[in-house]
Amino acid sequence: QWYQRRVAITAGGGCPAGTYSNQGQASCTTCTGHTVTTQPGQATCRNCDTGQYRVDEKTCTPCPAGKYSNDPTKTTCAECVLPNVSLDTGSTECTLCKQGEVAVSVSLCKACDAGT
């Protein structure tokens, strides 16, 4: 594996996604903890954006509906707690349903029944 990484650097392709190499470094280093490189040829690892979580050293994925992330150093998304919801993927916070709606689950609001 070192040989493949060394070839990628010297062939001009840079380090593969999930790894980085500082100038003058002879090999690639894997991103660890909560950091990633999603593109090849990076000089440093970075955090995922808020609303996302780290799947592995090269992949950030949006939080699913019903969950959120407002801290880019987290590797998981937090679950909303009713009556708060997150209706979309990639949420950075949980909110209440719109006026005239009620939370059915942490990812779904529905219109209130007539007369209620």
mmCIF file of C-alpha atoms in Angstrom:
data_model
loop_
_atom_site.group_PDB
_atom_site.id
_atom_site.type_symbol
_atom_site.label_atom_id
_atom_site.label_comp_id
_atom_site.label_asym_id
_atom_site.label_seq_id
_atom_site.Cartn_x
_atom_site.Cartn_y
_atom_site.Cartn_z
ATOM 1 C CA GLN A 1 0.000 0.000 0.000
ATOM 2 C CA TRP A 2 2.877 2.385 0.664
ATOM 3 C CA TYR A 3 4.073 1.777 -2.887
ATOM 4 C CA GLN A 4 0.656 2.690 -4.332
ATOM 5 C CA ARG A 5 0.516 5.855 -2.241
ATOM 6 C CA ARG A 6 4.079 6.786 -3.236
ATOM 7 C CA VAL A 7 3.270 6.269 -6.908
ATOM 8 C CA ALA A 8 0.167 8.474 -6.609
ATOM 9 C CA ILE A 9 2.274 11.330 -5.224
ATOM 10 C CA THR A 10 5.140 11.103 -7.686
ATOM 11 C CA ALA A 11 2.848 10.520 -10.684
ATOM 12 C CA GLY A 12 1.267 13.939 -10.090
ATOM 13 C CA GLY A 13 -2.053 12.531 -8.925
ATOM 14 C CA GLY A 14 -1.494 13.534 -5.299
ATOM 15 C CA CYS A 15 -2.757 11.569 -2.356
ATOM 16 C CA PRO A 16 -6.114 9.817 -2.733
ATOM 17 C CA ALA A 17 -9.269 11.068 -1.005
ATOM 18 C CA GLY A 18 -9.177 10.249 2.701
ATOM 19 C CA THR A 19 -5.483 11.082 2.951
ATOM 20 C CA TYR A 20 -3.258 14.149 2.772
ATOM 21 C CA SER A 21 0.371 15.064 2.257
ATOM 22 C CA ASN A 22 2.140 18.222 3.353
ATOM 23 C CA GLN A 23 4.711 19.719 1.003
ATOM 24 C CA GLY A 24 7.874 17.653 1.086
ATOM 25 C CA GLN A 25 6.199 14.686 2.792
ATOM 26 C CA ALA A 26 7.165 11.397 1.148
ATOM 27 C CA SER A 27 3.918 9.524 1.842
ATOM 28 C CA CYS A 28 0.232 10.086 2.421
ATOM 29 C CA THR A 29 -1.305 10.254 5.902
ATOM 30 C CA THR A 30 -4.843 9.025 6.581
ATOM 31 C CA CYS A 31 -7.324 11.531 8.026
ATOM 32 C CA THR A 32 -8.361 10.555 11.546
ATOM 33 C CA GLY A 33 -10.902 11.514 14.191
ATOM 34 C CA HIS A 34 -13.600 13.741 12.748
ATOM 35 C CA THR A 35 -11.625 14.951 9.704
ATOM 36 C CA VAL A 36 -11.808 14.053 5.998
ATOM 37 C CA THR A 37 -10.472 14.853 2.568
ATOM 38 C CA THR A 38 -13.216 14.310 0.018
ATOM 39 C CA GLN A 39 -10.990 15.068 -2.984
ATOM 40 C CA PRO A 40 -7.544 13.738 -3.926
ATOM 41 C CA GLY A 41 -4.422 15.879 -3.688
ATOM 42 C CA GLN A 42 -5.180 17.699 -0.419
ATOM 43 C CA ALA A 43 -2.546 19.195 1.897
ATOM 44 C CA THR A 44 -4.703 18.960 5.052
ATOM 45 C CA CYS A 45 -7.794 17.218 6.357
ATOM 46 C CA ARG A 46 -10.907 19.248 7.214
ATOM 47 C CA ASN A 47 -14.097 18.909 9.247
ATOM 48 C CA CYS A 48 -17.383 17.998 7.581
ATOM 49 C CA ASP A 49 -19.821 20.882 7.179
ATOM 50 C CA THR A 50 -22.511 21.445 9.796
ATOM 51 C CA GLY A 51 -25.554 19.348 8.943
ATOM 52 C CA GLN A 52 -23.250 16.473 7.996
ATOM 53 C CA TYR A 53 -21.374 13.697 9.759
ATOM 54 C CA ARG A 54 -18.174 11.798 8.988
ATOM 55 C CA VAL A 55 -18.757 8.309 7.589
ATOM 56 C CA ASP A 56 -15.079 7.533 7.014
ATOM 57 C CA GLU A 57 -11.854 9.376 6.197
ATOM 58 C CA LYS A 58 -13.142 10.428 2.746
ATOM 59 C CA THR A 59 -16.913 10.761 3.135
ATOM 60 C CA CYS A 60 -19.231 13.325 4.701
ATOM 61 C CA THR A 61 -22.956 12.575 4.547
ATOM 62 C CA PRO A 62 -25.912 14.838 5.346
ATOM 63 C CA CYS A 63 -27.786 14.028 8.540
ATOM 64 C CA PRO A 64 -31.053 12.221 7.769
ATOM 65 C CA ALA A 65 -34.412 13.850 8.471
ATOM 66 C CA GLY A 66 -35.165 13.676 12.193
ATOM 67 C CA LYS A 67 -31.524 14.305 13.084
ATOM 68 C CA TYR A 68 -29.179 17.298 13.019
ATOM 69 C CA SER A 69 -25.574 18.354 13.475
ATOM 70 C CA ASN A 70 -24.442 21.831 14.476
ATOM 71 C CA ASP A 71 -20.943 20.727 15.513
ATOM 72 C CA PRO A 72 -18.540 19.845 12.668
ATOM 73 C CA THR A 73 -16.316 17.851 15.045
ATOM 74 C CA LYS A 74 -19.008 15.199 15.609
ATOM 75 C CA THR A 75 -18.988 11.864 13.797
ATOM 76 C CA THR A 76 -22.714 11.266 14.336
ATOM 77 C CA CYS A 77 -25.893 13.313 14.115
ATOM 78 C CA ALA A 78 -28.040 14.031 17.168
ATOM 79 C CA GLU A 79 -31.687 12.966 17.233
ATOM 80 C CA CYS A 80 -34.379 15.627 17.521
ATOM 81 C CA VAL A 81 -36.658 15.317 20.546
ATOM 82 C CA LEU A 82 -40.401 15.819 20.088
ATOM 83 C CA PRO A 83 -42.056 18.245 19.680
ATOM 84 C CA ASN A 84 -38.980 19.411 17.743
ATOM 85 C CA VAL A 85 -38.389 18.079 14.226
ATOM 86 C CA SER A 86 -35.980 18.238 11.319
ATOM 87 C CA LEU A 87 -37.895 17.681 8.118
ATOM 88 C CA ASP A 88 -34.998 17.758 5.666
ATOM 89 C CA THR A 89 -31.659 16.042 5.312
ATOM 90 C CA GLY A 90 -28.635 18.107 6.290
ATOM 91 C CA SER A 91 -30.334 19.960 9.160
ATOM 92 C CA THR A 92 -28.241 22.012 11.568
ATOM 93 C CA GLU A 93 -31.017 22.314 14.155
ATOM 94 C CA CYS A 94 -34.403 20.993 15.183
ATOM 95 C CA THR A 95 -37.412 23.300 15.002
ATOM 96 C CA LEU A 96 -41.098 23.249 15.817
ATOM 97 C CA CYS A 97 -43.656 22.454 13.119
ATOM 98 C CA LYS A 98 -45.304 25.409 11.400
ATOM 99 C CA GLN A 99 -48.406 26.938 12.954
ATOM 100 C CA GLY A 100 -51.395 24.716 12.197
ATOM 101 C CA GLU A 101 -49.274 21.567 12.129
ATOM 102 C CA VAL A 102 -48.367 18.949 14.704
ATOM 103 C CA ALA A 103 -45.325 16.685 14.910
ATOM 104 C CA VAL A 104 -46.157 13.072 14.071
ATOM 105 C CA SER A 105 -42.509 12.011 14.465
ATOM 106 C CA VAL A 106 -39.126 13.768 14.660
ATOM 107 C CA SER A 107 -39.109 13.916 10.840
ATOM 108 C CA LEU A 108 -42.761 14.545 9.946
ATOM 109 C CA CYS A 109 -45.330 17.279 10.572
ATOM 110 C CA LYS A 110 -48.979 17.007 9.510
ATOM 111 C CA ALA A 111 -51.802 19.511 9.389
ATOM 112 C CA CYS A 112 -53.993 19.657 12.458
ATOM 113 C CA ASP A 113 -57.414 18.114 12.105
ATOM 114 C CA ALA A 114 -60.218 20.574 11.342
ATOM 115 C CA GLY A 115 -61.567 22.221 14.480
ATOM 116 C CA THR A 116 -58.481 21.518 16.618
#
